[in-house]
CSV table of C-alpha atoms in Angstrom, one decimal:
chain,number,residue,atom,x,y,z
A,15,MET,CA,-5.8,16.0,23.4
A,16,ASP,CA,-4.0,15.9,26.8
A,17,LEU,CA,-0.9,14.0,27.8
A,18,ILE,CA,-2.7,10.8,28.8
A,19,ASP,CA,-4.3,10.5,25.4
A,20,PHE,CA,-0.8,11.0,23.8
A,21,ILE,CA,0.6,8.3,26.0
A,22,ILE,CA,-2.2,5.9,25.2
A,23,ILE,CA,-1.6,6.5,21.4
A,24,CYS,CA,2.1,5.8,21.9
A,25,ILE,CA,1.4,2.6,23.8
A,26,LYS,CA,-1.0,1.5,21.1
A,27,VAL,CA,1.6,2.2,18.4
A,28,VAL,CA,4.3,0.2,20.2
A,29,LEU,CA,1.8,-2.6,20.9
A,30,VAL,CA,0.7,-2.9,17.3
A,31,PHE,CA,4.3,-2.8,16.1
A,32,ALA,CA,5.4,-5.4,18.5
A,33,ALA,CA,2.4,-7.6,17.8
A,34,THR,CA,3.1,-7.4,14.0
A,35,MET,CA,6.7,-8.3,14.5
A,36,LEU,CA,5.7,-11.2,16.8
A,37,ALA,CA,3.2,-12.3,14.3
A,38,VAL,CA,5.9,-12.2,11.5
A,39,MET,CA,8.0,-14.5,13.6
A,40,GLY,CA,5.1,-16.8,14.4
A,41,MET,CA,4.2,-16.8,10.7
A,42,ILE,CA,7.7,-17.8,9.7
A,43,TYR,CA,7.6,-20.7,12.1
A,44,ALA,CA,4.0,-21.7,11.1
A,45,GLU,CA,5.0,-21.6,7.4
A,46,ARG,CA,7.9,-23.9,7.9
A,47,ARG,CA,6.0,-26.3,10.2
A,48,ILE,CA,2.8,-26.4,8.1
A,49,SER,CA,4.7,-26.8,4.9
A,50,ALA,CA,6.6,-29.7,6.4
A,51,PHE,CA,3.3,-31.2,7.6
A,52,ILE,CA,1.7,-30.9,4.1
A,53,GLN,CA,4.8,-32.5,2.6
A,54,ASN,CA,4.9,-35.2,5.2
A,55,ARG,CA,8.2,-34.0,6.7
A,56,LEU,CA,9.0,-33.0,10.3
A,57,GLY,CA,10.2,-29.4,9.7
A,58,PRO,CA,12.3,-27.4,12.2
A,59,ASN,CA,11.9,-29.1,15.6
A,60,ARG,CA,15.3,-28.7,17.3
A,61,VAL,CA,15.5,-25.2,18.6
A,62,GLY,CA,13.5,-24.9,21.7
A,63,PRO,CA,10.3,-26.8,22.5
A,64,LYS,CA,8.8,-28.1,19.2
A,65,GLY,CA,11.2,-25.8,17.4
A,66,LEU,CA,9.4,-22.7,18.6
A,67,PHE,CA,12.6,-20.6,18.8
A,68,GLN,CA,13.5,-21.3,15.2
A,69,PRO,CA,12.6,-17.8,14.0
A,70,LEU,CA,14.9,-16.3,16.7
A,71,ALA,CA,17.7,-18.6,15.4
A,72,ASP,CA,16.9,-17.5,11.9
A,73,GLY,CA,17.0,-13.8,12.9
A,74,LEU,CA,20.3,-14.2,14.7
A,75,LYS,CA,21.7,-16.0,11.7
A,76,PHE,CA,20.6,-13.1,9.4
A,77,LEU,CA,22.4,-10.6,11.7
A,78,MET,CA,25.6,-12.6,11.9
A,79,LYS,CA,25.9,-13.2,8.1
A,80,GLU,CA,28.3,-11.1,6.1
A,81,ASP,CA,26.6,-8.1,4.5
A,82,ILE,CA,27.7,-8.2,0.9
A,83,ILE,CA,27.2,-5.2,-1.4
A,84,PRO,CA,28.0,-6.1,-5.0
A,85,THR,CA,30.3,-3.6,-6.7
A,86,ALA,CA,28.1,-2.9,-9.7
A,87,VAL,CA,25.0,-1.8,-7.7
A,88,ASN,CA,23.6,1.7,-7.5
A,89,LYS,CA,24.5,2.1,-3.9
A,90,PRO,CA,22.1,4.7,-2.5
A,91,LEU,CA,19.0,3.1,-4.0
A,92,TYR,CA,20.3,-0.4,-3.3
A,93,LEU,CA,20.5,0.5,0.4
A,94,LEU,CA,17.2,2.4,0.4
A,95,ALA,CA,15.0,-0.2,-1.3
A,96,PRO,CA,14.5,-2.7,1.6
A,97,ALA,CA,13.4,0.2,3.9
A,98,MET,CA,11.1,1.5,1.2
A,99,LEU,CA,9.3,-1.8,1.2
A,100,LEU,CA,9.3,-2.5,4.9
A,101,ILE,CA,8.1,0.9,6.1
A,102,PRO,CA,4.8,0.9,4.3
A,103,ALA,CA,4.3,-2.7,5.2
A,104,LEU,CA,4.6,-1.9,8.9
A,105,MET,CA,2.5,1.3,8.6
A,106,THR,CA,-0.5,-0.3,7.0
A,107,PHE,CA,-1.8,-2.0,10.2
A,108,ALA,CA,-2.4,1.4,11.9
A,109,VAL,CA,-6.0,1.8,10.7
A,110,ILE,CA,-7.3,-1.7,11.2
A,111,PRO,CA,-9.5,-2.0,14.3
A,112,PHE,CA,-8.5,-5.1,16.2
A,113,GLY,CA,-11.2,-5.1,18.9
A,114,SER,CA,-14.1,-3.1,20.3
A,115,SER,CA,-13.3,-0.5,22.9
A,116,LEU,CA,-11.9,-1.0,26.4
A,117,THR,CA,-12.9,1.2,29.4
A,118,LEU,CA,-10.0,1.8,31.7
A,119,PHE,CA,-10.3,4.2,34.7
A,120,GLY,CA,-13.3,5.9,33.1
A,121,ARG,CA,-11.5,6.4,29.8
A,122,GLN,CA,-12.7,4.8,26.6
A,123,ILE,CA,-9.9,3.3,24.6
A,124,SER,CA,-10.7,2.1,21.1
A,125,LEU,CA,-8.6,-0.9,20.1
A,126,GLN,CA,-7.2,0.7,16.9
A,127,VAL,CA,-4.2,3.0,16.4
A,128,ALA,CA,-5.8,5.5,14.1
A,129,ASN,CA,-9.6,5.9,13.5
A,130,ILE,CA,-9.5,7.9,10.3
A,131,ASN,CA,-12.4,8.5,7.9
A,132,ILE,CA,-10.5,7.3,4.9
A,133,GLY,CA,-9.1,4.1,6.3
A,134,VAL,CA,-9.7,2.0,3.2
A,135,LEU,CA,-8.0,4.5,1.0
A,136,TYR,CA,-5.1,4.8,3.4
A,137,ILE,CA,-4.5,1.0,3.0
A,138,LEU,CA,-4.8,1.2,-0.8
A,139,ALA,CA,-2.3,4.1,-0.8
A,140,LEU,CA,0.3,2.3,1.2
A,141,THR,CA,0.0,-0.9,-0.8
A,142,SER,CA,0.5,1.1,-4.0
A,143,VAL,CA,3.6,2.7,-2.5
A,144,GLY,CA,5.1,-0.6,-1.6
A,145,VAL,CA,5.9,-1.1,-5.3
A,146,TYR,CA,8.8,1.3,-5.2
A,147,GLY,CA,10.8,-0.9,-2.9
A,148,ILE,CA,10.5,-3.8,-5.3
A,149,VAL,CA,11.1,-1.9,-8.5
A,150,LEU,CA,14.1,0.0,-7.1
A,151,ALA,CA,15.6,-3.2,-5.6
A,152,GLY,CA,15.3,-4.9,-8.9
A,153,TRP,CA,16.8,-2.0,-10.8
A,154,SER,CA,19.6,-0.9,-8.5
A,155,SER,CA,20.9,-4.5,-8.2
A,156,ASN,CA,22.1,-3.9,-11.8
A,157,SER,CA,21.6,-7.6,-12.7
A,158,LYS,CA,19.3,-9.4,-15.1
A,159,TYR,CA,17.2,-11.6,-12.8
A,160,PRO,CA,16.4,-9.0,-10.1
A,161,LEU,CA,15.4,-6.6,-12.9
A,162,LEU,CA,13.1,-9.2,-14.4
A,163,GLY,CA,11.7,-10.0,-11.0
A,164,GLY,CA,11.1,-6.4,-10.1
A,165,LEU,CA,9.4,-5.7,-13.4
A,166,ARG,CA,7.2,-8.7,-13.1
A,167,SER,CA,6.2,-7.9,-9.6
A,168,SER,CA,5.4,-4.3,-10.2
A,169,ALA,CA,3.3,-5.1,-13.3
A,170,GLN,CA,1.5,-7.7,-11.3
A,171,LEU,CA,0.9,-5.3,-8.4
A,172,ILE,CA,-0.4,-2.6,-10.6
A,173,SER,CA,-2.8,-5.0,-12.5
A,174,TYR,CA,-4.3,-6.6,-9.4
A,175,GLU,CA,-4.6,-3.4,-7.4
A,176,LEU,CA,-7.3,-2.3,-9.8
A,177,SER,CA,-9.5,-5.4,-9.2
A,178,MET,CA,-8.8,-5.2,-5.5
A,179,GLY,CA,-9.9,-1.6,-5.3
A,180,LEU,CA,-13.0,-2.3,-7.3
A,181,ALA,CA,-13.9,-5.2,-5.1
A,182,ILE,CA,-13.7,-2.9,-2.1
A,183,VAL,CA,-15.8,-0.3,-3.8
A,184,ALA,CA,-18.8,-2.7,-3.6
A,185,ILE,CA,-18.3,-2.9,0.2
A,186,VAL,CA,-17.9,0.8,0.5
A,187,LEU,CA,-21.2,1.2,-1.5
A,188,MET,CA,-23.0,-1.0,1.0
A,189,THR,CA,-21.5,0.7,4.0
A,190,GLY,CA,-21.5,4.3,2.8
A,191,SER,CA,-18.3,5.0,4.6
A,192,LEU,CA,-14.5,4.6,4.0
A,193,ARG,CA,-13.9,4.3,7.8
A,194,LEU,CA,-13.0,0.8,8.8
A,195,ASN,CA,-14.8,1.1,12.1
A,196,ASP,CA,-18.1,1.8,10.2
A,197,ILE,CA,-17.5,-1.2,8.0
A,198,VAL,CA,-17.0,-3.4,11.0
A,199,SER,CA,-20.0,-2.0,12.9
A,200,SER,CA,-22.3,-2.5,9.8
A,201,GLN,CA,-21.5,-6.2,9.9
A,202,GLN,CA,-22.5,-6.7,13.6
A,203,GLY,CA,-25.5,-8.7,14.6
A,204,HIS,CA,-26.1,-12.1,13.2
A,205,LEU,CA,-23.7,-14.2,11.1
A,206,PHE,CA,-25.2,-13.4,7.7
A,207,SER,CA,-24.6,-9.7,8.1
A,208,TRP,CA,-21.0,-10.4,7.3
A,209,TYR,CA,-20.1,-9.1,3.9
A,210,VAL,CA,-18.7,-12.4,2.7
A,211,PHE,CA,-22.4,-13.6,2.5
A,212,LYS,CA,-23.7,-10.4,1.0
A,213,GLN,CA,-20.8,-9.9,-1.4
A,214,PRO,CA,-19.4,-13.4,-2.3
A,215,LEU,CA,-18.1,-12.3,-5.7
A,216,ALA,CA,-16.3,-9.3,-4.2
A,217,PHE,CA,-14.8,-11.5,-1.6
A,218,LEU,CA,-13.5,-14.0,-4.2
A,219,ILE,CA,-12.0,-11.2,-6.3
A,220,PHE,CA,-10.5,-9.5,-3.3
A,221,LEU,CA,-9.0,-12.8,-2.0
A,222,ILE,CA,-7.3,-13.6,-5.3
A,223,ALA,CA,-6.1,-10.1,-5.7
A,224,VAL,CA,-4.6,-10.1,-2.2
A,225,TYR,CA,-2.6,-13.2,-3.1
A,226,ALA,CA,-1.2,-11.4,-6.1
A,227,GLU,CA,-0.5,-8.3,-4.1
A,228,THR,CA,1.5,-10.1,-1.5
A,229,ASN,CA,3.5,-12.0,-4.1
A,230,ARG,CA,2.3,-15.4,-2.8
A,231,LEU,CA,1.8,-18.6,-4.6
A,232,PRO,CA,0.1,-19.2,-7.1
A,233,PHE,CA,1.2,-15.6,-8.1
A,234,ASP,CA,4.8,-15.5,-6.9
A,235,LEU,CA,6.2,-14.9,-10.3
A,236,ALA,CA,8.4,-12.1,-8.9
A,237,GLU,CA,10.6,-14.7,-7.2
A,238,ALA,CA,9.9,-17.8,-9.2
A,239,GLU,CA,13.0,-19.7,-8.1
A,240,GLN,CA,13.2,-22.0,-11.1
A,241,GLU,CA,13.3,-19.1,-13.6
A,242,LEU,CA,14.7,-16.1,-11.7
A,243,VAL,CA,17.0,-17.4,-9.0
A,244,GLY,CA,15.3,-15.3,-6.3
A,245,GLY,CA,13.7,-12.4,-8.0
A,246,TYR,CA,14.2,-8.8,-7.0
A,247,HIS,CA,16.1,-9.7,-3.8
A,248,THR,CA,18.7,-12.0,-5.5
A,249,GLU,CA,21.6,-9.6,-4.8
A,250,TYR,CA,20.7,-8.9,-1.2
A,251,SER,CA,22.2,-10.7,1.7
A,252,SER,CA,22.2,-10.6,5.5
A,253,MET,CA,19.8,-8.3,7.3
A,254,LYS,CA,18.7,-6.5,4.1
A,255,PHE,CA,17.4,-9.7,2.7
A,256,ALA,CA,15.7,-10.3,6.1
A,257,MET,CA,14.0,-6.9,5.7
A,258,PHE,CA,12.4,-8.0,2.4
A,259,PHE,CA,11.4,-11.2,4.1
A,260,MET,CA,9.8,-9.3,7.0
A,261,ALA,CA,8.1,-6.9,4.7
A,262,GLU,CA,6.5,-9.8,2.8
A,263,TYR,CA,5.2,-11.4,6.0
A,264,ALA,CA,4.1,-8.1,7.4
A,265,ASN,CA,2.1,-7.5,4.2
A,266,MET,CA,0.5,-10.9,4.5
A,267,ILE,CA,-0.5,-10.3,8.1
A,268,THR,CA,-2.0,-6.9,7.2
A,269,ALA,CA,-3.8,-8.4,4.2
A,270,ALA,CA,-5.3,-11.2,6.2
A,271,ALA,CA,-6.4,-8.7,8.9
A,272,PHE,CA,-7.9,-6.4,6.1
A,273,THR,CA,-9.7,-9.4,4.6
A,274,VAL,CA,-11.2,-10.2,8.0
A,275,THR,CA,-12.2,-6.6,8.6
A,276,LEU,CA,-13.9,-6.2,5.2
A,277,PHE,CA,-15.6,-9.5,4.8
A,278,PHE,CA,-15.7,-11.4,8.1
A,279,GLY,CA,-17.0,-8.8,10.5
A,280,GLY,CA,-13.6,-7.7,11.8
A,281,TRP,CA,-13.6,-8.3,15.6
A,282,ASP,CA,-17.3,-9.1,15.6
A,283,ILE,CA,-18.4,-12.3,17.2
A,284,PRO,CA,-21.7,-13.3,15.7
A,285,PHE,CA,-24.8,-13.3,17.9
A,286,VAL,CA,-22.9,-11.7,20.7
A,287,ASP,CA,-23.2,-8.1,21.8
A,288,GLU,CA,-19.6,-7.1,22.7
A,289,ALA,CA,-20.5,-3.7,23.9
A,290,ALA,CA,-22.8,-5.1,26.6
A,291,MET,CA,-20.0,-7.2,28.1
A,292,GLY,CA,-17.7,-4.3,28.8
A,293,ASN,CA,-14.0,-5.1,29.0
A,294,TRP,CA,-14.5,-8.8,28.7
A,295,GLY,CA,-16.3,-8.1,25.4
A,296,ALA,CA,-13.3,-6.1,24.2
A,297,LEU,CA,-10.9,-8.9,25.2
A,298,LEU,CA,-13.1,-11.6,23.5
A,299,SER,CA,-13.4,-9.5,20.3
A,300,GLY,CA,-9.7,-9.1,20.2
A,301,ILE,CA,-9.3,-12.9,20.5
A,302,ALA,CA,-11.9,-13.4,17.8
A,303,PHE,CA,-10.0,-11.0,15.5
A,304,ILE,CA,-6.7,-12.8,16.1
A,305,LEU,CA,-8.3,-16.2,15.4
A,306,LYS,CA,-9.9,-15.1,12.2
A,307,THR,CA,-6.7,-13.5,11.0
A,308,ALA,CA,-4.8,-16.6,11.9
A,309,PHE,CA,-7.2,-18.7,9.8
A,310,PHE,CA,-6.4,-16.5,6.7
A,311,LEU,CA,-2.7,-16.7,7.4
A,312,PHE,CA,-3.1,-20.5,7.5
A,313,LEU,CA,-5.0,-20.3,4.2
A,314,TYR,CA,-1.9,-18.6,2.6
A,315,ILE,CA,0.2,-21.6,3.5
A,316,TRP,CA,-2.4,-24.1,2.5
A,317,VAL,CA,-2.9,-22.5,-0.9
A,318,ARG,CA,0.9,-22.3,-1.4
A,319,TRP,CA,1.2,-26.1,-1.4
A,320,THR,CA,-2.1,-26.7,-3.3
A,321,PHE,CA,-1.9,-24.7,-6.5
A,322,PRO,CA,1.0,-24.6,-9.0
A,323,ARG,CA,2.4,-21.3,-10.1
A,324,PHE,CA,0.6,-19.4,-13.0
A,325,ARG,CA,2.4,-18.7,-16.2
A,326,TYR,CA,3.0,-15.0,-16.7
A,327,ASP,CA,0.5,-14.5,-19.6
A,328,GLN,CA,-2.1,-16.5,-17.7
A,329,LEU,CA,-1.6,-14.2,-14.7
A,330,MET,CA,-2.1,-11.1,-16.8
A,331,ASN,CA,-5.1,-12.5,-18.6
A,332,LEU,CA,-6.7,-13.5,-15.4
A,333,GLY,CA,-6.1,-10.0,-13.9
A,334,TRP,CA,-7.3,-7.9,-16.8
A,335,LYS,CA,-9.7,-10.0,-18.7
A,336,VAL,CA,-11.5,-11.9,-16.0
A,337,MET,CA,-11.2,-10.2,-12.6
A,338,LEU,CA,-11.5,-6.6,-13.8
A,339,PRO,CA,-14.7,-7.1,-15.7
A,340,LEU,CA,-16.2,-9.3,-12.9
A,341,ALA,CA,-15.3,-6.6,-10.4
A,342,LEU,CA,-17.0,-3.9,-12.5
A,343,LEU,CA,-20.0,-6.1,-13.0
A,344,ASN,CA,-20.2,-6.6,-9.3
A,345,ILE,CA,-20.2,-2.9,-8.7
A,346,PHE,CA,-23.0,-2.4,-11.2
A,347,ILE,CA,-25.1,-5.2,-9.6
A,348,THR,CA,-24.5,-3.8,-6.1
A,349,GLY,CA,-25.3,-0.3,-7.2
A,350,GLY,CA,-28.5,-1.5,-8.9
A,351,ILE,CA,-29.7,-3.5,-6.0
A,352,LEU,CA,-29.0,-0.7,-3.5
A,353,THR,CA,-30.9,1.8,-5.7
A,354,ILE,CA,-33.9,-0.5,-5.9
A,355,ILE,CA,-33.9,-1.1,-2.2
A,356,SER,CA,-33.7,2.6,-1.3
B,22,MET,CA,2.3,25.8,17.5
B,23,THR,CA,3.5,22.3,16.8
B,24,LEU,CA,1.5,22.4,13.6
B,25,SER,CA,3.2,25.6,12.5
B,26,LEU,CA,6.6,24.0,13.2
B,27,LEU,CA,5.6,20.9,11.2
B,28,PHE,CA,4.4,23.1,8.4
B,29,TYR,CA,7.7,24.9,8.1
B,30,ILE,CA,9.7,21.7,8.3
B,31,ILE,CA,7.6,19.9,5.7
B,32,SER,CA,7.5,22.9,3.3
B,33,THR,CA,11.3,23.2,3.5
B,34,LEU,CA,11.6,19.5,2.7
B,35,THR,CA,9.1,19.8,-0.2
B,36,ILE,CA,10.9,22.8,-1.7
B,37,GLY,CA,14.3,21.2,-1.2
B,38,SER,CA,13.4,17.9,-2.7
B,39,ALA,CA,11.5,19.6,-5.6
B,40,LEU,CA,14.7,21.6,-6.3
B,41,LEU,CA,16.8,18.4,-6.2
B,42,VAL,CA,14.4,16.8,-8.7
B,43,VAL,CA,15.4,19.5,-11.2
B,44,LEU,CA,19.0,19.9,-10.3
B,45,ASN,CA,19.8,16.2,-10.2
B,46,ARG,CA,21.8,14.6,-13.0
B,47,ASN,CA,20.4,11.1,-12.6
B,48,ALA,CA,16.9,10.5,-13.9
B,49,VAL,CA,16.1,7.7,-11.6
B,50,TYR,CA,17.1,9.8,-8.5
B,51,SER,CA,14.9,12.6,-9.9
B,52,ALA,CA,12.0,10.2,-10.0
B,53,VAL,CA,12.5,8.9,-6.5
B,54,LEU,CA,12.9,12.5,-5.2
B,55,LEU,CA,9.7,13.5,-7.0
B,56,VAL,CA,7.9,10.7,-5.1
B,57,PHE,CA,9.4,12.1,-1.9
B,58,THR,CA,8.0,15.5,-2.9
B,59,PHE,CA,4.6,14.0,-3.3
B,60,PHE,CA,4.7,12.5,0.1
B,61,ASN,CA,5.6,15.9,1.6
B,62,LEU,CA,2.8,17.5,-0.3
B,63,SER,CA,0.4,15.0,1.0
B,64,ILE,CA,1.5,15.8,4.6
B,65,LEU,CA,0.9,19.5,3.8
B,66,TYR,CA,-2.7,18.4,2.7
B,67,LEU,CA,-3.0,16.6,6.0
B,68,LEU,CA,-2.1,19.7,7.9
B,69,LEU,CA,-4.9,21.5,6.0
B,70,GLU,CA,-7.2,18.7,7.2
B,71,ALA,CA,-7.8,17.6,3.6
B,72,TYR,CA,-7.3,13.9,4.3
B,73,PHE,CA,-9.0,12.7,1.1
B,74,LEU,CA,-6.8,14.9,-1.1
B,75,ALA,CA,-3.7,13.8,0.9
B,76,VAL,CA,-4.4,10.1,0.2
B,77,LEU,CA,-5.4,10.8,-3.4
B,78,GLU,CA,-2.0,12.6,-3.9
B,79,ILE,CA,-0.3,9.4,-2.9
B,80,ILE,CA,-2.6,6.9,-4.6
B,81,ILE,CA,-2.6,8.7,-8.0
B,82,TYR,CA,0.7,10.5,-8.2
B,83,ALA,CA,3.0,8.4,-6.1
B,84,GLY,CA,1.3,5.1,-6.5
B,85,ALA,CA,0.3,5.1,-10.2
B,86,ILE,CA,1.8,7.8,-12.3
B,87,MET,CA,5.3,7.9,-10.9
B,88,VAL,CA,5.6,4.1,-11.0
B,89,LEU,CA,5.0,4.2,-14.7
B,90,PHE,CA,7.5,7.0,-15.1
B,91,LEU,CA,10.1,5.1,-13.2
B,92,PHE,CA,9.4,2.1,-15.4
B,93,VAL,CA,10.1,4.1,-18.5
B,94,ILE,CA,13.2,5.7,-17.2
B,95,MET,CA,14.6,2.4,-16.0
B,96,LEU,CA,13.9,0.5,-19.2
B,97,PHE,CA,15.4,3.2,-21.4
B,98,ASN,CA,18.3,3.1,-19.1
B,99,VAL,CA,19.1,6.7,-19.4
B,100,GLY,CA,22.8,6.9,-18.9
B,101,LYS,CA,25.0,9.9,-19.1
B,102,GLU,CA,23.1,13.1,-19.8
B,103,GLN,CA,23.4,14.3,-23.3
B,104,VAL,CA,25.1,17.7,-23.4
B,105,LEU,CA,23.0,20.2,-25.4
B,106,PRO,CA,24.8,21.2,-28.6
B,107,LYS,CA,24.7,25.0,-28.1
B,108,ILE,CA,23.9,27.1,-25.1
B,109,MET,CA,20.4,28.4,-25.6
B,110,SER,CA,20.9,31.9,-24.5
B,111,PHE,CA,17.5,33.0,-25.6
B,112,GLN,CA,15.7,30.4,-23.5
B,113,ARG,CA,17.9,31.3,-20.6
B,114,ALA,CA,17.0,34.9,-20.7
B,115,VAL,CA,13.3,34.2,-20.9
B,116,SER,CA,13.4,31.7,-18.1
B,117,LEU,CA,15.3,34.1,-15.9
B,118,PHE,CA,12.8,36.8,-16.6
B,119,LEU,CA,9.8,34.5,-15.8
B,120,LEU,CA,11.6,33.3,-12.6
B,121,VAL,CA,11.9,36.9,-11.4
B,122,ILE,CA,8.3,37.6,-12.1
B,123,PHE,CA,7.2,34.5,-10.3
B,124,PHE,CA,9.2,35.1,-7.2
B,125,THR,CA,8.1,38.8,-7.1
B,126,GLY,CA,4.5,37.6,-7.2
B,127,VAL,CA,5.1,35.1,-4.4
B,128,SER,CA,6.8,37.5,-2.1
B,129,LEU,CA,4.2,40.2,-2.8
B,130,PHE,CA,1.5,37.8,-1.6
B,131,THR,CA,3.5,36.9,1.4
B,132,ILE,CA,4.2,40.5,2.4
B,133,GLN,CA,0.5,41.4,2.0
B,134,GLY,CA,-0.2,39.3,5.0
B,135,VAL,CA,-1.3,35.9,4.2
B,136,GLN,CA,0.2,34.7,7.4
B,137,ASP,CA,-1.7,31.6,8.2
B,138,LEU,CA,-1.0,29.7,5.0
B,139,HIS,CA,-1.2,26.4,6.7
B,140,GLN,CA,-4.6,26.9,8.2
B,141,PRO,CA,-7.7,25.1,6.9
B,142,ALA,CA,-9.6,27.4,4.6
B,143,GLY,CA,-13.1,28.0,5.8
B,144,SER,CA,-15.0,24.8,6.6
B,145,ALA,CA,-13.1,21.8,7.5
B,146,SER,CA,-15.1,19.6,5.2
B,147,ILE,CA,-13.5,20.9,2.0
B,148,GLY,CA,-11.1,18.0,1.6
B,149,ASN,CA,-13.6,15.3,2.6
B,150,VAL,CA,-14.9,12.5,0.6
B,151,THR,CA,-18.5,13.5,0.9
B,152,ALA,CA,-17.9,17.1,0.0
B,153,ILE,CA,-15.8,16.3,-3.0
B,154,GLY,CA,-18.1,13.6,-4.2
B,155,GLU,CA,-21.1,15.9,-3.9
B,156,ALA,CA,-19.3,18.7,-5.7
B,157,LEU,CA,-18.2,16.4,-8.5
B,158,PHE,CA,-21.6,15.0,-9.1
B,159,SER,CA,-23.6,18.2,-8.9
B,160,LYS,CA,-21.8,21.4,-9.4
B,161,TYR,CA,-18.9,20.1,-11.6
B,162,LEU,CA,-20.7,17.2,-13.2
B,163,PHE,CA,-20.1,18.4,-16.8
B,164,PRO,CA,-16.4,19.1,-16.5
B,165,PHE,CA,-16.0,15.8,-14.6
B,166,GLU,CA,-17.6,13.9,-17.4
B,167,ILE,CA,-15.6,15.8,-20.0
B,168,ALA,CA,-12.4,14.8,-18.2
B,169,SER,CA,-13.4,11.2,-18.3
B,170,ILE,CA,-14.0,11.4,-22.0
B,171,LEU,CA,-10.6,13.0,-22.4
B,172,LEU,CA,-9.1,10.1,-20.5
B,173,LEU,CA,-11.0,7.6,-22.7
B,174,VAL,CA,-9.7,9.3,-25.9
B,175,ALA,CA,-6.2,9.1,-24.6
B,176,LEU,CA,-6.7,5.4,-23.7
B,177,ILE,CA,-8.0,4.5,-27.2
B,178,GLY,CA,-5.2,6.5,-28.8
B,179,THR,CA,-2.6,4.6,-26.8
B,180,VAL,CA,-4.0,1.3,-27.8
B,181,TYR,CA,-4.2,2.4,-31.4
B,182,LEU,CA,-0.6,3.5,-31.4
B,183,ALA,CA,0.8,0.5,-29.6
B,184,LYS,CA,-1.2,-2.1,-31.5
B,185,ARG,CA,-1.8,-1.2,-35.1
B,186,LYS,CA,-2.9,-4.6,-36.1
B,187,ILE,CA,-5.8,-5.7,-33.9
């Protein structure tokens, strides 16, 4: 690896980080506007054209607010918890390929930060680590509601992680690789080579599990406002609260991108050979990836205002008694069919 | 060169945080520090090019086992440590003796010239998914299945203990 490669990697890291933060801001704006649209309201439309600068105003407000640390909290862990949630959330995107490869000055640049051979496991590892931020935030606040929220959230994360992992196993069985690039390239060609058509059950399980993993409605029991005030971040204010917020949105964006990569061909445009089109192909594939991801982000908001929240026992029953057996069944069926074919 | 430097930094951090796990008075801090130790260990695996093991370290130990530990510690709300009633002089003597033996062994190995501790051992494919999968399902199939039965027994035992009336 020479200096130029190193510089390219640095540029990609900064680019992906900036894009994620920008997407977080866009997502906050979209969430508020689309929620308002669904509820027949106007939503924020005063700051900037069409209210586009609203996230900036929100961010500024978070920075200016007084940062209150309650006296009874466990200070080191209380301060550490938001970072423990935000860092894995921002790290996860590194392995997701967001386009085919560019060729600049005779150098091939793949549009992905890290092309590692265990990409799928990397994402699973980081999502499982994200639990710590939530648990510790709930516990260190030294207050009833955050603790309840933290416990709920972590129990939910652990339960749904299993189904999510098992749904992915079916995809890995079909691809024979844990590298996300291989998963994308095995879905190229025509539309029906996307895994959503080959693995509809796995897709359904994965999608539901992802909503539970990101603490979104109808699974947002960790911060059920009517029962728990605000959940694990009740005692947090100012920028620390904003960090929880950003982590949540960053997780949603990564989850949407991961769904696209696994089931919707990643950056693939059906019936189009991106590699033959050179740099324009790379650009188009990048745009296709962004559009697909944006659709899944929109789906988050749409689902939020469509389904009511689950009760806690319903959530656990669904996770352990319905999704887990179905995911196992799916693996057996996939394995059986693959054995017969080969 | 850079890798060697990284190795020394990470191993210092690993040992330091592992020591703090034991020396700390607060059980929750110990748990968090243990998670930190696991992360450092997984970086050491990465330096050995055993990517699969590195990720497993995080998924299994940091992501699953330690979360449950933390749960238990938090819910029991372990407060002030209970002071042991009498100083266990016998145990102390034995532990000191074992400590001396352990460190003598370690330093003997170090002196004997295992200098490139952080280098990948033999082929680079040792820590890979394919290599580990093949080893598990061919050479080590029997122990692997035994381990799964052991886990199943533990699982059934837990359910039995927790729910006597099913």
